[in-house]
XYZ file of C-alpha atoms in Angstrom:
614
model
C -174.521 -259.300 70.924
C -177.845 -257.916 72.315
C -178.256 -255.435 75.133
C -179.660 -257.210 78.023
C -182.181 -254.561 78.903
C -183.941 -254.746 75.476
C -183.556 -258.489 75.414
C -185.413 -259.048 78.733
C -188.048 -256.510 77.959
C -188.708 -258.360 74.635
C -188.901 -261.750 76.192
C -190.597 -260.924 79.367
C -187.795 -262.445 81.520
C -187.527 -259.222 83.378
C -186.685 -255.517 83.173
C -185.074 -252.761 84.979
C -188.408 -251.248 85.878
C -191.353 -253.526 86.567
C -194.783 -251.899 85.942
C -198.139 -253.613 86.618
C -199.558 -255.306 83.598
C -203.345 -254.524 83.078
C -205.530 -257.686 82.757
C -206.840 -258.384 79.309
C -210.367 -257.602 78.363
C -212.871 -260.520 78.840
C -214.619 -261.512 75.617
C -218.048 -262.495 76.880
C -218.812 -264.465 73.702
C -215.914 -266.707 74.476
C -216.843 -267.654 77.984
C -217.834 -271.033 79.221
C -219.994 -270.995 82.307
C -219.387 -273.493 85.034
C -221.946 -274.565 87.691
C -220.690 -273.970 91.260
C -223.332 -274.518 93.894
C -226.893 -273.293 94.841
C -227.059 -269.602 95.308
C -228.955 -270.067 98.566
C -225.895 -271.826 100.095
C -224.285 -268.357 100.526
C -224.780 -266.002 103.510
C -224.369 -262.275 103.015
C -220.706 -261.301 103.085
C -219.638 -264.821 103.048
C -216.879 -266.230 100.772
C -216.440 -269.795 99.518
C -213.363 -271.421 97.709
C -213.839 -273.285 94.405
C -211.450 -275.044 91.998
C -212.679 -275.286 88.430
C -210.420 -276.646 85.680
C -207.194 -275.554 87.267
C -208.602 -272.240 88.389
C -208.720 -271.257 92.045
C -211.777 -269.079 92.785
C -212.995 -267.144 95.808
C -216.833 -266.491 95.382
C -218.608 -263.920 97.684
C -222.059 -262.664 98.231
C -222.277 -258.840 98.914
C -225.582 -256.739 99.087
C -227.417 -259.592 97.375
C -224.963 -259.829 94.433
C -222.361 -262.521 93.652
C -218.672 -261.851 92.768
C -215.700 -264.127 91.880
C -212.035 -263.365 92.014
C -208.798 -265.273 91.951
C -208.472 -267.116 95.441
C -204.702 -266.404 95.658
C -203.593 -263.019 97.022
C -201.169 -261.548 94.607
C -199.001 -260.457 97.554
C -198.337 -263.752 99.548
C -200.935 -266.189 98.057
C -203.186 -266.139 101.113
C -206.657 -267.525 100.372
C -208.874 -264.676 99.508
C -211.957 -266.763 100.457
C -210.879 -266.224 104.085
C -210.848 -262.538 103.509
C -213.533 -260.171 104.714
C -215.678 -257.469 102.893
C -216.304 -253.857 104.085
C -218.228 -251.435 101.803
C -217.409 -253.453 98.780
C -213.739 -253.719 99.596
C -212.297 -257.203 99.912
C -209.556 -257.398 102.602
C -206.943 -260.022 102.749
C -206.456 -260.858 106.399
C -202.788 -261.701 106.399
C -201.279 -258.260 105.440
C -204.447 -256.228 104.926
C -204.201 -255.717 101.230
C -207.400 -254.222 99.873
C -209.154 -254.971 96.533
C -212.260 -253.684 94.714
C -214.528 -256.831 94.995
C -216.225 -256.068 91.626
C -213.102 -255.433 89.366
C -210.285 -256.940 91.614
C -208.318 -253.680 91.448
C -205.771 -253.393 94.237
C -205.942 -250.139 96.164
C -202.181 -250.350 97.051
C -200.287 -248.396 94.557
C -197.579 -250.947 93.973
C -199.773 -253.995 94.211
C -201.096 -256.293 91.619
C -204.754 -256.691 90.944
C -206.939 -259.698 91.561
C -208.315 -261.396 88.479
C -212.163 -260.981 88.536
C -214.609 -263.372 86.760
C -218.248 -262.826 85.713
C -220.894 -264.654 87.892
C -224.628 -265.141 87.200
C -227.502 -266.912 88.979
C -229.633 -269.024 86.563
C -233.179 -270.110 86.652
C -232.247 -273.380 88.258
C -231.094 -271.467 91.385
C -227.505 -272.422 90.868
C -224.507 -269.957 90.712
C -222.401 -270.082 87.479
C -218.893 -268.630 86.856
C -217.677 -267.614 83.415
C -214.162 -268.768 82.378
C -212.560 -268.112 79.049
C -211.517 -271.015 76.934
C -207.919 -270.057 77.536
C -208.254 -269.135 81.176
C -205.973 -271.936 82.418
C -203.201 -270.745 80.136
C -203.914 -267.113 80.853
C -203.951 -267.750 84.592
C -200.463 -269.344 84.176
C -199.215 -266.242 82.221
C -200.572 -263.950 85.058
C -198.945 -265.915 87.798
C -195.589 -265.949 85.806
C -195.835 -262.124 85.221
C -196.754 -261.506 88.812
C -194.030 -263.738 89.830
C -191.413 -261.920 87.961
C -192.506 -258.597 89.505
C -192.694 -260.205 92.966
C -189.201 -261.575 92.363
C -187.884 -258.057 91.540
C -189.619 -256.598 94.669
C -188.140 -259.264 96.814
C -184.677 -258.479 95.479
C -185.086 -254.899 96.086
C -186.582 -255.442 99.570
C -183.822 -257.933 100.375
C -186.592 -260.328 101.529
C -185.735 -263.919 101.511
C -189.367 -264.940 102.090
C -190.691 -262.657 99.200
C -187.996 -264.209 97.057
C -188.997 -267.755 97.978
C -192.660 -266.966 97.344
C -191.909 -265.638 93.932
C -189.636 -268.538 93.063
C -192.348 -271.054 94.206
C -195.055 -269.241 92.171
C -192.895 -269.139 89.059
C -191.897 -272.774 89.269
C -195.521 -273.934 90.092
C -196.790 -272.070 87.003
C -194.159 -273.721 84.778
C -191.586 -270.973 84.389
C -188.377 -272.521 83.108
C -185.576 -272.276 85.554
C -183.552 -270.677 82.945
C -185.759 -267.701 83.039
C -185.501 -267.332 86.734
C -181.657 -267.564 86.618
C -181.528 -265.145 83.663
C -183.546 -262.551 85.561
C -181.371 -262.977 88.668
C -178.112 -262.767 86.797
C -179.346 -259.620 85.158
C -180.387 -257.966 88.319
C -177.272 -258.952 90.073
C -174.882 -257.618 87.371
C -176.988 -254.467 86.660
C -177.749 -253.408 90.220
C -174.293 -254.070 91.883
C -171.441 -251.487 92.019
C -169.141 -254.222 93.150
C -167.629 -257.139 91.220
C -168.838 -260.540 90.253
C -170.697 -261.245 93.535
C -171.216 -264.467 95.470
C -174.844 -264.315 94.567
C -174.481 -264.446 90.730
C -171.851 -267.026 91.314
C -174.042 -269.178 93.360
C -176.913 -268.808 90.883
C -174.414 -269.929 88.040
C -173.618 -272.911 90.167
C -177.242 -273.648 90.500
C -177.436 -273.892 86.572
C -174.365 -275.995 86.600
C -175.487 -278.494 89.335
C -179.142 -278.607 88.370
C -179.186 -282.249 87.288
C -176.967 -283.313 90.332
C -179.644 -281.980 92.894
C -182.789 -283.588 94.070
C -185.663 -281.875 92.307
C -187.246 -281.189 95.665
C -184.231 -278.937 96.353
C -184.316 -276.931 93.125
C -186.359 -274.064 94.602
C -184.075 -273.947 97.538
C -180.978 -273.617 95.371
C -182.560 -270.773 93.461
C -183.617 -268.891 96.625
C -179.942 -269.294 98.049
C -178.405 -267.473 94.898
C -181.312 -264.936 94.709
C -181.002 -264.105 98.229
C -177.288 -263.505 98.184
C -177.768 -261.287 95.151
C -180.305 -259.213 97.060
C -177.881 -258.722 99.949
C -175.299 -257.511 97.707
C -177.134 -255.089 95.410
C -178.799 -251.683 95.949
C -181.725 -250.068 94.520
C -179.572 -247.904 92.119
C -178.560 -249.424 88.618
C -174.912 -249.507 87.503
C -174.329 -246.411 85.357
C -174.592 -247.195 81.614
C -171.185 -247.431 79.866
C -171.002 -247.641 75.955
C -168.551 -249.334 73.632
C -166.348 -247.123 71.509
C -168.196 -245.464 68.619
C -167.818 -247.302 65.330
C -165.305 -245.933 63.076
C -164.257 -246.944 59.551
C -161.127 -248.837 60.907
C -161.304 -250.038 64.396
C -158.371 -250.638 66.560
C -156.567 -253.993 66.145
C -156.878 -256.642 68.873
C -153.120 -256.131 69.753
C -153.592 -252.595 70.572
C -156.877 -253.189 72.512
C -155.227 -255.954 74.696
C -152.351 -253.745 75.408
C -154.656 -250.976 76.491
C -156.833 -253.327 78.542
C -153.878 -254.660 80.414
C -152.492 -251.103 81.044
C -155.865 -249.878 82.380
C -156.277 -252.890 84.632
C -152.746 -252.418 85.898
C -153.572 -248.733 86.679
C -156.755 -249.688 88.328
C -158.712 -247.572 85.862
C -162.098 -249.467 85.954
C -164.014 -247.313 83.607
C -161.414 -247.476 80.713
C -160.986 -251.242 81.060
C -164.698 -251.787 81.048
C -165.100 -249.750 77.908
C -162.607 -251.807 76.011
C -164.195 -255.079 77.139
C -167.612 -253.846 75.897
C -166.214 -252.676 72.689
C -164.943 -256.342 72.101
C -168.408 -257.509 72.817
C -170.118 -255.061 70.582
C -167.834 -255.935 67.696
C -168.807 -259.580 67.951
C -165.341 -261.005 68.527
C -165.171 -264.579 69.351
C -165.974 -265.627 72.850
C -162.347 -267.071 73.141
C -160.789 -263.531 72.293
C -162.771 -261.846 75.192
C -161.759 -264.811 77.458
C -158.171 -264.225 76.493
C -158.226 -260.673 77.472
C -159.801 -261.323 80.854
C -157.779 -264.506 81.778
C -154.498 -262.574 80.820
C -155.478 -259.599 83.078
C -156.382 -262.100 85.741
C -152.886 -263.688 85.736
C -150.988 -260.668 85.163
C -150.532 -260.499 88.887
C -150.089 -263.127 91.534
C -153.125 -265.136 92.513
C -155.300 -261.977 92.108
C -157.804 -261.793 95.006
C -156.909 -265.101 96.392
C -157.659 -266.618 93.128
C -161.229 -265.120 92.918
C -160.545 -263.090 89.911
C -159.745 -266.093 87.644
C -162.532 -268.270 89.474
C -165.137 -265.537 88.956
C -164.034 -264.959 85.401
C -164.654 -268.705 84.801
C -168.249 -268.521 86.487
C -168.922 -265.425 84.343
C -168.238 -267.218 81.183
C -170.358 -270.344 82.205
C -173.224 -267.958 83.044
C -172.962 -266.365 79.586
C -172.912 -269.758 78.036
C -176.089 -270.866 80.082
C -177.851 -267.728 78.753
C -176.439 -268.061 75.207
C -174.702 -264.681 75.710
C -178.047 -262.822 75.702
C -177.441 -259.642 77.568
C -173.770 -259.996 77.703
C -173.259 -256.259 77.685
C -174.361 -256.163 81.392
C -173.155 -259.567 82.562
C -169.635 -258.854 81.474
C -169.214 -255.607 83.313
C -168.827 -256.573 86.960
C -165.710 -258.745 86.290
C -163.680 -255.664 85.658
C -164.028 -254.603 89.375
C -162.481 -257.927 90.290
C -159.622 -257.402 87.942
C -158.844 -253.994 89.110
C -159.595 -253.798 92.764
C -158.578 -257.208 94.309
C -155.290 -257.917 96.077
C -152.345 -258.664 93.846
C -150.130 -261.055 96.202
C -146.892 -259.980 94.748
C -147.451 -256.818 96.819
C -148.061 -258.743 100.063
C -145.469 -259.805 102.633
C -146.772 -263.427 102.538
C -145.633 -263.888 98.883
C -142.403 -261.829 99.031
C -140.240 -264.936 98.931
C -141.932 -266.243 95.852
C -141.387 -263.141 93.595
C -137.650 -263.711 93.078
C -138.449 -267.446 92.211
C -141.312 -266.959 89.898
C -140.155 -263.692 88.156
C -137.563 -265.517 85.882
C -139.935 -268.286 85.094
C -142.697 -265.941 84.118
C -140.330 -264.026 81.685
C -139.738 -267.358 80.004
C -143.493 -268.035 79.627
C -143.737 -267.740 75.876
C -140.768 -270.133 75.333
C -142.429 -272.561 77.791
C -145.674 -272.281 75.852
C -143.869 -272.734 72.472
C -142.149 -275.947 73.833
C -145.354 -277.209 75.295
C -147.293 -276.837 71.894
C -144.486 -278.497 69.971
C -144.092 -281.581 72.103
C -146.179 -284.205 73.672
C -145.966 -286.038 76.966
C -147.929 -287.534 79.803
C -147.922 -287.461 83.599
C -149.288 -289.872 86.220
C -151.806 -287.541 87.890
C -151.679 -289.331 91.296
C -147.846 -289.163 91.508
C -147.798 -285.580 90.213
C -150.419 -284.712 92.990
C -147.969 -285.870 95.631
C -145.179 -283.692 94.056
C -147.383 -280.718 94.341
C -147.945 -281.298 98.094
C -144.244 -280.670 98.804
C -143.294 -278.353 101.612
C -141.147 -276.192 99.471
C -142.218 -274.652 96.089
C -138.793 -273.830 94.528
C -138.102 -277.339 93.213
C -141.701 -277.870 92.409
C -142.079 -275.035 90.028
C -138.875 -276.156 88.310
C -140.357 -279.589 87.781
C -143.548 -278.145 86.547
C -141.775 -276.009 83.928
C -139.783 -279.028 82.911
C -142.989 -281.055 82.348
C -144.776 -278.134 80.481
C -141.768 -277.963 78.218
C -141.983 -281.719 77.510
C -145.452 -281.341 76.279
C -147.641 -282.283 79.190
C -151.242 -280.949 78.757
C -151.778 -277.959 81.151
C -155.139 -279.389 81.930
C -153.546 -282.489 83.408
C -151.346 -280.357 85.640
C -154.622 -278.394 86.683
C -156.296 -281.757 87.423
C -153.398 -282.781 89.584
C -153.535 -279.413 91.303
C -157.176 -279.777 91.955
C -156.561 -283.280 93.459
C -153.849 -281.881 95.627
C -156.206 -279.204 96.792
C -158.797 -281.841 97.704
C -156.190 -283.486 99.957
C -155.371 -280.117 101.477
C -159.021 -279.816 102.401
C -159.538 -283.392 103.587
C -156.419 -282.913 105.815
C -157.616 -279.447 107.069
C -157.522 -279.666 110.907
C -160.622 -278.155 112.709
C -158.353 -276.149 115.012
C -157.646 -273.933 111.897
C -161.402 -273.012 111.630
C -160.744 -269.403 110.657
C -158.834 -270.470 107.609
C -161.469 -272.608 105.825
C -161.604 -270.079 102.941
C -157.935 -270.674 102.150
C -158.456 -274.374 101.020
C -161.720 -273.660 99.340
C -160.044 -270.820 97.226
C -157.179 -272.982 96.029
C -159.665 -275.804 95.280
C -162.068 -273.494 93.156
C -159.065 -271.781 91.637
C -157.590 -275.074 90.282
C -160.843 -276.118 88.734
C -161.258 -272.657 87.192
C -157.838 -272.867 85.680
C -158.663 -276.252 84.278
C -161.862 -274.912 82.776
C -159.993 -271.792 81.365
C -157.484 -273.909 79.494
C -160.311 -275.595 77.756
C -162.073 -272.333 76.900
C -159.097 -270.176 75.709
C -155.710 -271.722 76.093
C -152.746 -269.352 75.974
C -149.137 -268.802 77.183
C -150.222 -266.092 79.600
C -152.759 -268.681 81.259
C -149.814 -270.811 82.124
C -148.823 -268.164 84.710
C -151.785 -269.283 86.756
C -150.362 -272.736 87.064
C -147.124 -271.444 88.788
C -149.168 -269.056 91.060
C -151.272 -272.057 92.119
C -148.185 -274.335 92.887
C -146.866 -271.579 95.227
C -150.139 -271.192 97.006
C -150.402 -274.855 97.608
C -147.181 -274.879 99.250
C -148.106 -271.922 101.491
C -151.178 -273.950 102.741
C -149.008 -276.670 104.058
C -149.179 -275.018 107.470
C -152.985 -275.670 107.356
C -152.282 -279.402 107.493
C -150.239 -279.373 110.601
C -151.326 -281.227 112.290
C -153.090 -283.128 109.476
C -156.612 -284.337 110.039
C -157.161 -287.955 109.783
C -158.394 -289.354 106.512
C -160.608 -292.683 106.739
C -158.601 -295.670 105.826
C -159.721 -298.336 103.287
C -162.030 -300.698 104.941
C -162.645 -298.465 108.021
C -166.090 -298.470 109.582
C -167.926 -296.780 112.353
C -167.893 -299.292 115.389
C -171.241 -300.976 116.371
C -173.123 -299.310 113.352
C -174.920 -301.371 110.710
C -177.389 -300.082 108.136
C -180.308 -302.011 106.827
C -180.511 -300.147 103.562
C -178.683 -297.380 101.477
C -181.393 -294.897 102.449
C -180.656 -295.512 106.205
C -176.899 -294.899 105.486
C -177.753 -291.466 103.846
C -180.191 -290.682 106.726
C -177.421 -291.269 109.058
C -175.078 -289.113 107.116
C -177.442 -286.228 107.601
C -177.615 -286.862 111.216
C -173.773 -286.783 111.452
C -173.895 -283.436 109.620
C -176.570 -281.995 111.949
C -174.275 -282.577 114.948
C -171.104 -281.671 113.156
C -169.610 -285.177 113.571
C -167.302 -284.461 110.735
C -165.017 -287.663 110.919
C -168.050 -289.896 111.402
C -169.388 -288.435 108.221
C -166.348 -288.975 106.295
C -166.037 -292.633 107.482
C -169.563 -293.173 106.319
C -168.985 -291.702 102.895
C -165.956 -293.778 102.641
C -167.812 -296.954 103.363
C -170.665 -295.834 100.961
C -167.989 -295.535 98.043
C -166.225 -298.772 98.883
C -169.526 -300.696 98.851
C -170.307 -299.301 95.415
C -173.580 -297.612 96.144
C -175.377 -295.159 93.970
C -173.050 -292.139 93.764
C -175.848 -289.953 92.387
C -177.844 -290.475 95.583
C -174.804 -289.578 97.648
C -174.455 -286.416 95.632
C -177.919 -285.311 96.193
C -177.646 -286.064 99.893
C -174.473 -283.884 100.254
C -176.147 -281.076 98.264
C -179.148 -281.280 100.499
C -176.993 -280.980 103.643
C -175.389 -277.917 102.152
C -178.663 -276.346 101.003
C -180.602 -276.645 104.250
C -178.058 -274.413 105.745
C -177.576 -270.602 105.037
C -174.428 -271.623 103.058
C -171.938 -269.176 101.836
C -170.206 -269.189 98.345
C -167.150 -271.374 99.255
C -169.375 -274.239 100.263
C -171.001 -274.272 96.946
C -167.784 -274.043 95.089
C -166.354 -277.027 96.929
C -169.473 -279.051 96.154
C -169.145 -278.385 92.427
C -165.609 -278.998 92.128
C -165.814 -282.278 94.007
C -168.646 -283.474 91.820
C -166.947 -282.458 88.556
C -163.545 -283.970 89.337
C -165.147 -287.161 90.786
C -166.653 -287.571 87.224
C -163.325 -286.668 85.483
C -161.307 -289.547 87.134
C -161.230 -293.280 86.807
C -158.987 -293.650 89.818
C -160.925 -294.626 92.805
C -158.629 -292.961 95.340
C -158.780 -289.560 93.394
C -162.488 -289.909 93.251
C -162.777 -290.771 96.861
C -160.643 -287.804 97.923
C -162.787 -285.378 96.149
C -166.001 -286.546 97.914
C -164.188 -286.615 101.211
C -163.051 -283.125 100.753
C -166.632 -282.065 100.156
C -167.962 -283.953 103.011
C -165.508 -282.383 105.401
C -165.899 -278.751 104.195
C -169.749 -278.936 104.215
C -170.284 -280.873 107.577
C -167.775 -278.786 109.426
C -169.833 -275.530 108.874
C -172.719 -274.904 111.229
C -175.056 -272.214 110.128
C -178.612 -270.900 110.479
C -181.466 -272.243 108.358
C -183.424 -269.096 107.551
C -183.334 -269.650 103.850
C -184.607 -273.310 104.309
C -187.496 -272.127 106.579
C -188.428 -269.211 104.109
C -188.554 -271.669 101.191
C -190.539 -274.247 103.006
C -193.038 -271.690 104.245
C -193.377 -270.382 100.627
C -193.983 -273.886 99.309
C -196.591 -274.733 102.021
C -198.480 -271.626 101.064
C -198.359 -272.489 97.457
C -200.048 -275.952 98.466
C -202.896 -274.007 100.164
C -201.606 -274.726 103.657
C -201.847 -272.033 106.305
C -198.788 -271.113 108.377
C -201.075 -270.304 111.239
C -201.948 -274.006 111.417
C -198.494 -275.353 111.448
C -197.851 -278.164 113.844
C -194.220 -278.402 115.054
C -194.810 -281.260 117.517
């Protein structure tokens, strides 16, 4: 598996150090000249904008000579035709970047150059500009190269606006979203000393939910993830760590796994990380690496409020998305989550669960053997109600019994996710400070469901028992329980002339945090059988227009995925009601939305100074 630094440098997706790329030499014999306008139309020091075959030009007259450059300032896209000239220096009026008018060279040490084009006045008195045959494609490549460098600068400067500008330029130039996501994942993993951060998780969620989101919100989703990455990274890179040197006889997997668990237990990050990188270097199957990580994540009780397992799942989804390119770097942060997060058997809250779970966990291999030897089924809805019981002792006994009968662990994970949706939908607003608790069990249950599909094992069964206990602990967050819309319930005195009007009204309810009204409307929408894809896009838009944090994105994804998994209307309904409640109850700022909208307006050639907010 290839090292990400070399991979990105070879493919152009990104690199650790981004240096300016000199423009290619112009082959005058390959130029095609295009007529612009009569030369006499120009006044001295005047600039005019032109658009020729997809190329944006700013043309100037200075000391009787004519010059043409790219009309988009490489800094923020401001029209250079609106700039001024002083002693042969072209000045962008927005941030006062300065360029040599003749060559386009930027006088700012870290700034990108403008592309310059040859201009000539012919006998007919008209001005002509020379463009290479492949100029349109070359311009696209320049924009993408500049955009990648601008994105890295935005990440380093922690500037949401710079990030939004770079994303807009890259997407307008046709850069695939996978390239942008890959660059962000690499930067987030390489430049963070922390674990698998919320930023790289949100960027992975953007990849997962891409087809569920309105295309108009795609840029906004990318900016969310990249902005979170920028806030959680520093200018310094993670120190390089190598796998074990190759020897004639490598260590067997049993030894490596024993060592890995030992060093995680001792919170020895460097040693555990090196073992993980050795597995990756030796090209072991992905399920083997997953087994090491999932085992370490469940060696302790609900590690990090479930985030260790949840982030491990997100890490593997990210690696699959980029085809494991650069896995050396992307794998490394998860070790921090495994060694540094809270182990709940050490907390007072979980003290009463230890004597109950310890004997069960000692029998885990036997439970797994019986599970694999037998076959049985459960009713997901009935089992979900069992998981919502107030006391966990009888519940864990029933779970063990069903596993021994041969019930597929993924079915129990589905029921756990369904129960978590109900906990979320019944979460009373008076418990405002505890929203993360219900989001954590919801995303954890889904991650456990995915983990059993990726690398099933006896050790992973422990995660089910941890989740069952945590679901019982959360019963206090449903006291009193919030109302759930009843079948057939409608908002009094409200009718809607179209589905679009219903969805517009849903956004209005969200704007004013009318949580219960939003749930009633979603309930009505589902009962009337309207297009669920449109509802998903609306819920996503409600989330994306706020400065949303990780848990909101997690809840949205889990709701969408488990809605699609089920054929039971009540189960499907509950997942979307849970998402509606969680998202509409949060009232945040809209800075990311404003930055992205401004970046997109600039890309369309609009000026922020001309904005009309009336």
